[in-house]
CSV table of C-alpha atoms in Angstrom, one decimal:
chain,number,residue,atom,x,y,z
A,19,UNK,CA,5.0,4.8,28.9
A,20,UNK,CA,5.1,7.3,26.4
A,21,UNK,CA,4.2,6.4,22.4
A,22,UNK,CA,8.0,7.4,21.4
A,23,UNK,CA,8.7,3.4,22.0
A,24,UNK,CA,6.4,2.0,20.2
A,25,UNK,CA,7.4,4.0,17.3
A,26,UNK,CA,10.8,3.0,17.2
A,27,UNK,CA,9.7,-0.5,17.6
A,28,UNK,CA,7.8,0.0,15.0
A,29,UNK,CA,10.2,1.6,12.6
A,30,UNK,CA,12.9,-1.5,13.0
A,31,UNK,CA,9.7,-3.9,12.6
A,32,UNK,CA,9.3,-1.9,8.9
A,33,UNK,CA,12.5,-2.4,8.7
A,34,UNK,CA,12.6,-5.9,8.6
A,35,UNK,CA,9.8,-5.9,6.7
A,36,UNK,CA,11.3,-4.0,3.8
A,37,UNK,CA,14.0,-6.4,3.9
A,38,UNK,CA,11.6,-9.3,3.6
A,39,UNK,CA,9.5,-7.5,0.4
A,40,UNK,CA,12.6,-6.9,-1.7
A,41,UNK,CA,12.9,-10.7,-1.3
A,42,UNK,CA,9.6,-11.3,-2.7
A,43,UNK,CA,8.5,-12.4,1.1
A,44,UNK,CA,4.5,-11.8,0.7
A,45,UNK,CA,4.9,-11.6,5.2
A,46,UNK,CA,6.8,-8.7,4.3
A,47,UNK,CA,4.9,-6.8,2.6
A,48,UNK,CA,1.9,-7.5,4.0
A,49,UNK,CA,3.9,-5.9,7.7
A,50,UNK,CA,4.3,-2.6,5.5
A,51,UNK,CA,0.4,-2.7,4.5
A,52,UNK,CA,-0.7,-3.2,8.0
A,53,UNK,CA,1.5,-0.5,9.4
A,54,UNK,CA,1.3,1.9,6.5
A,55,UNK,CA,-2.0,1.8,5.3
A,56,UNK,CA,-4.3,3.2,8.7
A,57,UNK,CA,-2.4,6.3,8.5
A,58,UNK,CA,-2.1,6.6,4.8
A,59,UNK,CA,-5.8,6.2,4.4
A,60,UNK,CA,-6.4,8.7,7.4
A,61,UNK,CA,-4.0,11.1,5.9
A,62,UNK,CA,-5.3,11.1,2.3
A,63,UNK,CA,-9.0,11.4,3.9
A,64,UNK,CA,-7.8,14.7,4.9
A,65,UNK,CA,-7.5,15.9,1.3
A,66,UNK,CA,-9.6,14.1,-0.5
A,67,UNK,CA,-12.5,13.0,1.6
A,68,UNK,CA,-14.4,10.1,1.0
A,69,UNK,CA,-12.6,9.1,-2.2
A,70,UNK,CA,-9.4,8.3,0.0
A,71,UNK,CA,-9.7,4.5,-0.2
A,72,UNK,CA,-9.4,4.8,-3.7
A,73,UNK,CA,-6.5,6.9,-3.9
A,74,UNK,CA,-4.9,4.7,-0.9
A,75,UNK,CA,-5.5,1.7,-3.2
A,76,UNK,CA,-3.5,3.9,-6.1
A,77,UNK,CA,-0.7,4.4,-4.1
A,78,UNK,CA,-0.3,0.7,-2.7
A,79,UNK,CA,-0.4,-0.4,-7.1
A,80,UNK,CA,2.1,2.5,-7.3
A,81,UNK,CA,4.5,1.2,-4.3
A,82,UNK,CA,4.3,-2.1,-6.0
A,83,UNK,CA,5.2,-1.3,-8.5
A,84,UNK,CA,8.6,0.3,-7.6
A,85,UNK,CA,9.2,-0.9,-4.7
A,86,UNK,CA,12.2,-2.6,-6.3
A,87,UNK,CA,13.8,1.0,-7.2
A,88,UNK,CA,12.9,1.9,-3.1
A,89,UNK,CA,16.2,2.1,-0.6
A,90,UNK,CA,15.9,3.1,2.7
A,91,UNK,CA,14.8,1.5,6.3
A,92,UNK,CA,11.3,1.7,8.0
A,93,UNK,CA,11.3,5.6,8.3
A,94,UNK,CA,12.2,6.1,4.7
A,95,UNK,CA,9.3,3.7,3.4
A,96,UNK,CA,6.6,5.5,5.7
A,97,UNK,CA,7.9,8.8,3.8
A,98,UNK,CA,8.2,7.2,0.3
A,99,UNK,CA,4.5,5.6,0.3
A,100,UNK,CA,2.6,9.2,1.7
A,101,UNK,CA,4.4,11.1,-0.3
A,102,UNK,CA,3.4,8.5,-3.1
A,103,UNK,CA,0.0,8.8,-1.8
A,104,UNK,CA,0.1,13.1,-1.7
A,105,UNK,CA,0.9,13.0,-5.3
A,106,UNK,CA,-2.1,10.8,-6.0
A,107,UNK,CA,-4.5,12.3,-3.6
A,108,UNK,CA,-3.0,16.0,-6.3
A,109,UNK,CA,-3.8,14.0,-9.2
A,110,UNK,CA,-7.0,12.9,-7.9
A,111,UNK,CA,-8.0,16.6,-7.3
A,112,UNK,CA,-6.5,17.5,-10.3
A,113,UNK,CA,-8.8,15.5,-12.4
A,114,UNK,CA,-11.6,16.1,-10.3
A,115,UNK,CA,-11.1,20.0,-10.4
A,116,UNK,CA,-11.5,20.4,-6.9
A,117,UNK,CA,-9.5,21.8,-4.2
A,118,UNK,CA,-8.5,20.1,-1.3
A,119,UNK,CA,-11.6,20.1,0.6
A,120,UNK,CA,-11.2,19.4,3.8
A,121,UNK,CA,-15.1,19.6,3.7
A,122,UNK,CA,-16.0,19.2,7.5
A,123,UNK,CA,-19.7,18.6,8.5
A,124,UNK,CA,-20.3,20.6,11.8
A,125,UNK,CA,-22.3,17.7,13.0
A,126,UNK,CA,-19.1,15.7,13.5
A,127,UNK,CA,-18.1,18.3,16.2
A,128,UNK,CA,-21.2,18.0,17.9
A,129,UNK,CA,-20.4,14.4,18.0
A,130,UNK,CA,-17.3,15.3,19.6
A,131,UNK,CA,-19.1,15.7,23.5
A,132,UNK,CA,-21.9,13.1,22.3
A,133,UNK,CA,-24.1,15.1,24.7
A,134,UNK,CA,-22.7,14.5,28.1
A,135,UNK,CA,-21.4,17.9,30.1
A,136,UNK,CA,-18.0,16.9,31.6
A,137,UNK,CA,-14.8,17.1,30.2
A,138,UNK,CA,-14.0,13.8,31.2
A,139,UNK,CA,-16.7,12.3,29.3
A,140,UNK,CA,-15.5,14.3,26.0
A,141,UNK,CA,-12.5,13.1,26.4
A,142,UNK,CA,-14.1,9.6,26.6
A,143,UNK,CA,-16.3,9.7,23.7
A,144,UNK,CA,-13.7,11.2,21.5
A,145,UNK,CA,-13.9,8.7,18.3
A,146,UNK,CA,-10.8,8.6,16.4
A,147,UNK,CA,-13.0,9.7,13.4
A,148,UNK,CA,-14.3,12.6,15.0
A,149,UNK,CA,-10.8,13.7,16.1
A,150,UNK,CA,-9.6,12.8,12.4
A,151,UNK,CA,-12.2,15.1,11.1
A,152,UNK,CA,-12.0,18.1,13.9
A,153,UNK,CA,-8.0,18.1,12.5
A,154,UNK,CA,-8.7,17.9,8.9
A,155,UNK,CA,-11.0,21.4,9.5
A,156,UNK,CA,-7.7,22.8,10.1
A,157,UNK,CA,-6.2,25.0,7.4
A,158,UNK,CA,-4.7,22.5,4.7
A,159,UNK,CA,-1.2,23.4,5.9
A,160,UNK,CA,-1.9,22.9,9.2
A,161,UNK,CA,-4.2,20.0,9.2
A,162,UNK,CA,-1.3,18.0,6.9
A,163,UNK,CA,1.5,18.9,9.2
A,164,UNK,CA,-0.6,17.8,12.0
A,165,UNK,CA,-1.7,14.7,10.8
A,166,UNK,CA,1.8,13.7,9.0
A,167,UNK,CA,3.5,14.2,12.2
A,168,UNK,CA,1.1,12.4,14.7
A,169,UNK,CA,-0.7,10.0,13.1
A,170,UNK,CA,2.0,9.3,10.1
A,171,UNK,CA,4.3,9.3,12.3
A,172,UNK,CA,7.1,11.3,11.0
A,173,UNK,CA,9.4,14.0,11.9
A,174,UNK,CA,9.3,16.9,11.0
A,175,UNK,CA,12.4,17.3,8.5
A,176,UNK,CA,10.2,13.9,6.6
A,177,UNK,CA,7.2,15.7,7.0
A,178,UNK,CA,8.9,18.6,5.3
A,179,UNK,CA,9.9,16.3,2.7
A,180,UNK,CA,6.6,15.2,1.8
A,181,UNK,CA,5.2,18.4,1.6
A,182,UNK,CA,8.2,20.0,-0.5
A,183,UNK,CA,8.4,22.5,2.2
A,184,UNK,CA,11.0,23.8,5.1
A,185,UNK,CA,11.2,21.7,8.1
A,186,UNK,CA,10.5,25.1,9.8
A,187,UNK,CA,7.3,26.0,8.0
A,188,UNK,CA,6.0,22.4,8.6
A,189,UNK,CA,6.7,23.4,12.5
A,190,UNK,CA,4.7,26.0,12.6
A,191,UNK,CA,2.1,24.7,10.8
A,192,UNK,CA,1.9,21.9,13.3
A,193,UNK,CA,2.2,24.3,15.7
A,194,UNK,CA,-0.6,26.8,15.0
A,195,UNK,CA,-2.8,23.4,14.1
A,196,UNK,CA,-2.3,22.2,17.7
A,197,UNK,CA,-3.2,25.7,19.3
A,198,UNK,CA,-6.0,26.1,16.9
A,199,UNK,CA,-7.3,22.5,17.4
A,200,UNK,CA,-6.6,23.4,21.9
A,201,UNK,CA,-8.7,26.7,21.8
A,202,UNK,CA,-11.5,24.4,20.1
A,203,UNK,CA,-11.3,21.9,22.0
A,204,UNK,CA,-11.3,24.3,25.4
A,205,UNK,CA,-13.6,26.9,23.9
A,206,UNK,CA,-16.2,23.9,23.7
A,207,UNK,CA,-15.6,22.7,27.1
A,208,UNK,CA,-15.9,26.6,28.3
A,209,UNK,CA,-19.0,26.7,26.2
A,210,UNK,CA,-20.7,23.7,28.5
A,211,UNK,CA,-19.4,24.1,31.4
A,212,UNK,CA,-20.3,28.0,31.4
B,7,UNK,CA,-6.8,25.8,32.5
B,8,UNK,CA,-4.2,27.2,30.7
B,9,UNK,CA,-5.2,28.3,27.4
B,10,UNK,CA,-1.4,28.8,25.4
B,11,UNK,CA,0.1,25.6,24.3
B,12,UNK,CA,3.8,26.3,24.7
B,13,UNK,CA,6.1,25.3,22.1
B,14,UNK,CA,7.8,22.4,24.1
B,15,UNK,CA,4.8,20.6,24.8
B,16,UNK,CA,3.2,21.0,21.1
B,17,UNK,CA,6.6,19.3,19.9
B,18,UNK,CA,6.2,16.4,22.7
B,19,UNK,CA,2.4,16.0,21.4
B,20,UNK,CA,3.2,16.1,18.0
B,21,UNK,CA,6.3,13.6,18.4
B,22,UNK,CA,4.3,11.0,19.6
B,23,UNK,CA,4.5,11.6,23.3
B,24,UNK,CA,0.6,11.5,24.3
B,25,UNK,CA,0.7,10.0,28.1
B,26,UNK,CA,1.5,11.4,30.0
B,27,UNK,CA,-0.1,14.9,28.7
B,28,UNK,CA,1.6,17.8,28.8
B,29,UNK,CA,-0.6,20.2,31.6
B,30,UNK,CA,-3.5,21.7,30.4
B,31,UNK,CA,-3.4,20.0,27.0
B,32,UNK,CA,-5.1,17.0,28.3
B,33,UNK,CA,-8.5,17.3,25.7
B,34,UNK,CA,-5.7,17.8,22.8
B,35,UNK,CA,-3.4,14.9,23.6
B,36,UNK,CA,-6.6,12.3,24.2
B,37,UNK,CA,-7.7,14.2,20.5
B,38,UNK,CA,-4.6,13.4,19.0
B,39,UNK,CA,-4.5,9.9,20.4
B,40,UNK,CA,-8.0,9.2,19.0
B,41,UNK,CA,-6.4,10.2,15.6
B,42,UNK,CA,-3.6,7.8,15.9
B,43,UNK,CA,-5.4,5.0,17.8
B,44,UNK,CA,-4.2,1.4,16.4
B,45,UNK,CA,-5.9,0.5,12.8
B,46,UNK,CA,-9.7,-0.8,12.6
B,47,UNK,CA,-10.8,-3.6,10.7
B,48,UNK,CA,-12.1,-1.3,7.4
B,49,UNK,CA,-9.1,0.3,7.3
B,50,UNK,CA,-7.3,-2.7,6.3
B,51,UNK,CA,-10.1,-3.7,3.7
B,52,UNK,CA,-7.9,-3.2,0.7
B,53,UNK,CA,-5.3,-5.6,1.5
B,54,UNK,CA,-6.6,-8.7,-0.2
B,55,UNK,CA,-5.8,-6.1,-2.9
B,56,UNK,CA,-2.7,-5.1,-2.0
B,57,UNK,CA,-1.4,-8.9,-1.4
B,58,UNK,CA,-2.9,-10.0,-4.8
B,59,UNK,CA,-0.9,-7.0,-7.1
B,60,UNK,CA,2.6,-7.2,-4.6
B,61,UNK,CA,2.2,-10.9,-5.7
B,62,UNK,CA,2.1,-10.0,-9.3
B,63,UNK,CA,4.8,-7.1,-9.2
B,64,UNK,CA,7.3,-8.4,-6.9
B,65,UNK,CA,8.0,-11.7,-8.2
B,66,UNK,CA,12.1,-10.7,-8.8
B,67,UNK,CA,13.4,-13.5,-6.5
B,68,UNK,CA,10.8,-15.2,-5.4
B,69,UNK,CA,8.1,-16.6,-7.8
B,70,UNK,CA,9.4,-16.0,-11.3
B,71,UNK,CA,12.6,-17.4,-10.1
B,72,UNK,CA,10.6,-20.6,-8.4
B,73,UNK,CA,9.3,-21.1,-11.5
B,74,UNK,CA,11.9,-20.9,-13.8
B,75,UNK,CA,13.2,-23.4,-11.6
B,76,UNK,CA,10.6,-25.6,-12.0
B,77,UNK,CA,10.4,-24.9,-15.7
B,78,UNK,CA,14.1,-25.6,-16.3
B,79,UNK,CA,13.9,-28.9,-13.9
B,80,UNK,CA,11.0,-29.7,-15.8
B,81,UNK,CA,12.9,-29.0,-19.1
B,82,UNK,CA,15.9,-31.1,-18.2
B,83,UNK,CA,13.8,-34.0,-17.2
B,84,UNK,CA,11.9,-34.1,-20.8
B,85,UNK,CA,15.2,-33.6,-22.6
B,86,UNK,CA,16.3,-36.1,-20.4
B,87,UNK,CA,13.6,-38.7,-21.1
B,88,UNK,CA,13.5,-37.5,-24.8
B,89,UNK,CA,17.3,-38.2,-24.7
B,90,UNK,CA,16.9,-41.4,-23.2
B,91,UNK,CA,14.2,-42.4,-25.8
B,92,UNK,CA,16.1,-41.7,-28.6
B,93,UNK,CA,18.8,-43.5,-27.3
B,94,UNK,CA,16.3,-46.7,-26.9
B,95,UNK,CA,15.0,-46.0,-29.9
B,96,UNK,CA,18.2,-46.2,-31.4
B,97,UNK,CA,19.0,-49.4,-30.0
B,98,UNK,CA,15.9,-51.1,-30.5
B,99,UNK,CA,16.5,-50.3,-34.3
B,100,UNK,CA,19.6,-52.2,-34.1
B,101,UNK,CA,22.0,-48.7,-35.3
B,102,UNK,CA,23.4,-48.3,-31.8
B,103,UNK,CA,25.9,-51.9,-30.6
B,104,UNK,CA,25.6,-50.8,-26.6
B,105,UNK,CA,22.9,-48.4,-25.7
B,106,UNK,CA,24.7,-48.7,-22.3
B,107,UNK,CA,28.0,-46.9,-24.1
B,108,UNK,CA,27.1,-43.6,-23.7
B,109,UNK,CA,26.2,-41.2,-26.0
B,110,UNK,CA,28.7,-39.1,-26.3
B,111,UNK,CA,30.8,-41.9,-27.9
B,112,UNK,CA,28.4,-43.5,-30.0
B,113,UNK,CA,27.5,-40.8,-33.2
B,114,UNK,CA,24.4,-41.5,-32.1
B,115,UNK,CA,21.4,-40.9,-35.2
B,116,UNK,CA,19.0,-38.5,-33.3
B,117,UNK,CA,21.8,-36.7,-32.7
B,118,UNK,CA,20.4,-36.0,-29.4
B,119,UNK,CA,23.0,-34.4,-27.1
B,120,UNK,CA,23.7,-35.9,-22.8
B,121,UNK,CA,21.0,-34.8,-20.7
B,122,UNK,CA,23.7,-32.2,-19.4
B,123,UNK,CA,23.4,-30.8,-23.0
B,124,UNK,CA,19.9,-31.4,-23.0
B,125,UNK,CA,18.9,-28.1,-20.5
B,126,UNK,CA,19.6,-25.7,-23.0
B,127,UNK,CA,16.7,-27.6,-25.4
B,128,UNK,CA,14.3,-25.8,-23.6
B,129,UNK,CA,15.4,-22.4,-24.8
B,130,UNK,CA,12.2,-22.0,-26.3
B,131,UNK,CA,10.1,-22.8,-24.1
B,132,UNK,CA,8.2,-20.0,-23.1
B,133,UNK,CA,9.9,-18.6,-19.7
B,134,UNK,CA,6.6,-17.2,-17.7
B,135,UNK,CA,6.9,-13.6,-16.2
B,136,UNK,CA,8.9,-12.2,-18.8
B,137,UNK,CA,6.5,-9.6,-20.3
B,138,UNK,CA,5.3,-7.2,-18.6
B,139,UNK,CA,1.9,-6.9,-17.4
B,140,UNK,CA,1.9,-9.8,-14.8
B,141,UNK,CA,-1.4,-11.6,-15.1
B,142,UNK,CA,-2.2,-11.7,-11.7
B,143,UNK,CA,-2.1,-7.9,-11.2
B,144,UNK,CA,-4.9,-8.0,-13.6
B,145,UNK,CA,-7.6,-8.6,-11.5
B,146,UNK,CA,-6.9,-5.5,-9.0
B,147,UNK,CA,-6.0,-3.3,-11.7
B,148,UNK,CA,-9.3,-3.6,-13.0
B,149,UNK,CA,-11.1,-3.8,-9.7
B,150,UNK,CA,-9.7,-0.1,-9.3
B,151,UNK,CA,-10.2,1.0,-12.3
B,152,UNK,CA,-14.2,0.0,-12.1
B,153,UNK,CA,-14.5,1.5,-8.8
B,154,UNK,CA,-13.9,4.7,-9.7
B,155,UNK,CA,-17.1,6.7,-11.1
B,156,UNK,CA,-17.4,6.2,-14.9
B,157,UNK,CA,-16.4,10.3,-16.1
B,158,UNK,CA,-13.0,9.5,-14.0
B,159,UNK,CA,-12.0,6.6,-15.5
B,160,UNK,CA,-10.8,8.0,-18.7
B,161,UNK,CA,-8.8,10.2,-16.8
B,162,UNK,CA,-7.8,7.6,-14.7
B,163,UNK,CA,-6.4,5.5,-18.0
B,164,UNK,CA,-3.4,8.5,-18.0
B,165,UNK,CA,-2.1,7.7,-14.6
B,166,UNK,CA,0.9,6.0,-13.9
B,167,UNK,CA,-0.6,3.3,-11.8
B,168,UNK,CA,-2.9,1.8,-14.8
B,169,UNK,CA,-0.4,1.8,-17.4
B,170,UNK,CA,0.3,-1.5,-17.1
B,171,UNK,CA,-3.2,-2.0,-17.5
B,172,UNK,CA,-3.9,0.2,-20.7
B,173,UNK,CA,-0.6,-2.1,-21.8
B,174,UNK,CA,-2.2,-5.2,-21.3
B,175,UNK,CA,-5.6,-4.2,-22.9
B,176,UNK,CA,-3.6,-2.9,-25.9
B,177,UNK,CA,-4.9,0.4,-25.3
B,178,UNK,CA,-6.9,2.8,-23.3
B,179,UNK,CA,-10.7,2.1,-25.6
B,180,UNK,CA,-9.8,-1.5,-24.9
B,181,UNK,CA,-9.7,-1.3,-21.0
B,182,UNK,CA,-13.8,-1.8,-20.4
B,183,UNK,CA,-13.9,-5.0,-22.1
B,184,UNK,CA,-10.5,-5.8,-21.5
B,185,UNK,CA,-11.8,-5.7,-17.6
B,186,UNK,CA,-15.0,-7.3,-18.3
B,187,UNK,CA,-13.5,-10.1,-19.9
B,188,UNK,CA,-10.4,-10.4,-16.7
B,189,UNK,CA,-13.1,-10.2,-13.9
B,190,UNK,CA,-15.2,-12.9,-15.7
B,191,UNK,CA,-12.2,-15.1,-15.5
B,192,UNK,CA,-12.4,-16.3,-12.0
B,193,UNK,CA,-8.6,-16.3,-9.9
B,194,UNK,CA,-6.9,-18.2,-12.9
B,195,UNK,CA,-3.8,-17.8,-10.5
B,196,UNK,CA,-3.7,-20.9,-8.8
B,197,UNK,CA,-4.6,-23.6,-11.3
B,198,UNK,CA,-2.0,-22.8,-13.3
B,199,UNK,CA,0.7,-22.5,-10.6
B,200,UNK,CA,0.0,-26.0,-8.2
B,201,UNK,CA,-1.0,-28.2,-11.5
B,202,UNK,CA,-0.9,-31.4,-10.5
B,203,UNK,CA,2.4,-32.0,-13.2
B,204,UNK,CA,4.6,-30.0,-10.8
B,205,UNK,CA,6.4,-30.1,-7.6
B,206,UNK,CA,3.6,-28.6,-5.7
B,207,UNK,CA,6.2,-27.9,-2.6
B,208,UNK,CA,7.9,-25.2,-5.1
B,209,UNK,CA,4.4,-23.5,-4.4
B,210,UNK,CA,5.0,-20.8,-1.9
B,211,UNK,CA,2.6,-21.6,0.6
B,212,UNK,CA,0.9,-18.0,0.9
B,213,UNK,CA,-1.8,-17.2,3.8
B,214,UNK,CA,-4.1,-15.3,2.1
B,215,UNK,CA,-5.2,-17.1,-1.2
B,216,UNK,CA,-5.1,-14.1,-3.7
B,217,UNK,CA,-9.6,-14.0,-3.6
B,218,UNK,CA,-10.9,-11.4,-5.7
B,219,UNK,CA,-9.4,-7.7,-4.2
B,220,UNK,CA,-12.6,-5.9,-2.9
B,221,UNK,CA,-11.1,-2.2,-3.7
B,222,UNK,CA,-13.6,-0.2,-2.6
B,223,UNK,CA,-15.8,-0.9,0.3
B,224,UNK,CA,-14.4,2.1,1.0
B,225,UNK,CA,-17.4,4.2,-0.1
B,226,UNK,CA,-19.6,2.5,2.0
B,227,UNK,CA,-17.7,3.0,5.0
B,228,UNK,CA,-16.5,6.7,4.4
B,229,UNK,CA,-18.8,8.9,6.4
């Protein structure tokens, strides 16, 4: 079974969920937080670290807010609310005067082979914080496109979108993420088992 | 193992496809599953949060319209009553022959109109929801606007999400008390919306009772 299914089934259950907040249907909505919110949070930790659950909690007021001007299905919410979100992670930094620090303590590589030899046990031990953070040391562009497209779940034309970018730049960002984040990942495994 | 991730298989890893791996990306699709494994508990903190300001925000159909039910039901029943009164009163003064003839035929003295009439009476009474700053949203407004580190949350003020807030306070210097004086108000939500006066079935029966929005655990849990 691939992941591609649960997606979709995903998508048509934001769907209906849409449908149900526009009614005022509290189920609803609270279908679009549970689905949304995960990724959102572990995309906007990406830019702006540990203030993320603020932000996230920004962009949910903000969705509220105007969800009533929102059209679209499942697909086109999960694109409205992180692109909501990126423009209040940019505020965020703005005030702050920082730049998107995708500050990544070593340590939480180290953490990645949590001290046993084998690949297999790597692959075990892989926490989905650790693999969150070994993405977000990435290069910005790369670490967003990465993270938009696999753990947002979105194509890459949406992904695009949210960035304010071409569709083909996004792909290659994605791209050189994933070969950057598969050199890591083997030059590690080279590094113990060598 | 090979060490090139061709293009095919980084657009089947990052469309989702993790299982089966593509070859020799087995460490990066197990990563990138890790990264999109289903949502724990913390991540999910802020949606008592959440609930409590859709509740406030979204209330189009559902609860301002419930309510203006209820108020105009209420309405019609007073007018009603009030109509009724004055047509008893009227009788029991000996200026109306047959209280029984209606009203509409009798120049009645109070001059009170049919019950049918009597629903636009109400007019004036004060239709809840109608401003803008819902009450409810209150609370979370203010719960993310404390959590954020004091030299932020002027800035804060400027963002679209607290306008409604700095609106409410009657502006920005106002929000700190304005907040202090919300929070210390516990969930005033409820009481006013299942009084015992009205039709407590109207009341959407909602899972999650809207407790006071915990914003930020986050800080705690953030590495």
């Amino acid at each position: 079974m691939t992941q591609a299914e649960p997606m979709r089934e995903r998508a048509d259950e934001l769907s209906r969920a849409i449908q149900a907040a526009l009614a005022g249907r509290d189920e609803g909505f609270r279908t679009l937080y549970r689905v949304v919110q995960p990724s959102l949070l572990r995309y906007l930790k990406a830019l702006v670290g540990p203030d993320a659950e603020d932000v996230a909690s920004e962009t949910w007021l903000q969705v509220v807010r105007d969800l009533r001007s929102f059209k679209g299905d499942g697909d086109a919410f999960r694109r409205w609310a992180v692109t909501i979100g990126r423009h209040r992670a940019m505020d965020h930094l703005r005030r702050n005067q920082r730049r998107p620090s995708i500050a990544m303590p070593v340590e939480a590589l180290t953490e990645l082979t949590g001290g046993d030899d084998t690949a297999a046990a790597a692959i075990e031990i892989l926490t989905t914080d650790s693999a969150l953070a070994m993405i977000a040391s990435l290069p910005q562009d790369q670490a967003e496109a990465v993270l938009l497209r696999v753990v947002v779940g979105l194509d890459a034309a949406s992904a695009a979108q949210v960035l304010g970018k071409r569709s083909g730049a996004v792909r290659t960002a994605a791209y050189r993420g994933l070969k950057r984040l598969a050199e890591r990942l083997n030059g590690r495994e080279n590094g113990h088992l060598g | 193992m090979e060490r090139d991730l061709s293009k095919e298989a980084a657009e089947r890893l990052l469309s989702g496809a993790l299982t089966p791996p593509p070859d020799g990306a087995e460490q990066l699709a197990a990563l990138l599953a890790a990264a999109s494994a289903p949502a724990r508990p913390h991540e999910l903190a802020g949606e008592a949060a959440a609930m409590a300001a859709f509740r406030a925000h979204a209330p189009t159909v559902s609860r301002w319209s419930l309510r203006r039910a209820v108020t105009i039901k209420v309405a019609a029943v007073v007018a009603a009553t009030v109509a009724a009164g004055g047509v008893a009163l009227a009788s029991s003064t000996g200026l109306l022959p047959n209280p029984f003839q209606g009203p509409g035929v009798t120049g009645s003295p109070s001059g009170s109109a049919s019950p049918a009439d009597g629903s636009h009476t109400p007019a004036t009474t004060p239709t809840p929801g109608t401003h803008t700053p819902p009450a409810e949203a209150l609370p979370g407004l203010c719960h993310a606007y404390q959590a954020k580190p004091p030299a932020e949350r002027g800035k804060a003020l400027q963002e679209k999400p607290f306008e409604d807030l700095v609106r409410a306070a009657g502006g920005p210097e106002h929000v700190d008390a304005f907040c202090d004086r919300v929070l210390a108000t516990p969930a005033p939500d409820k009481s006013k919306d299942g009084g015992p006066n009205k039709t407590p079935a109207t009341v959407p029966p909602t899972g999650n009772p809207p407790v006071t929005p915990k914003v930020s655990p986050s800080r705690a849990n953030v590495r």
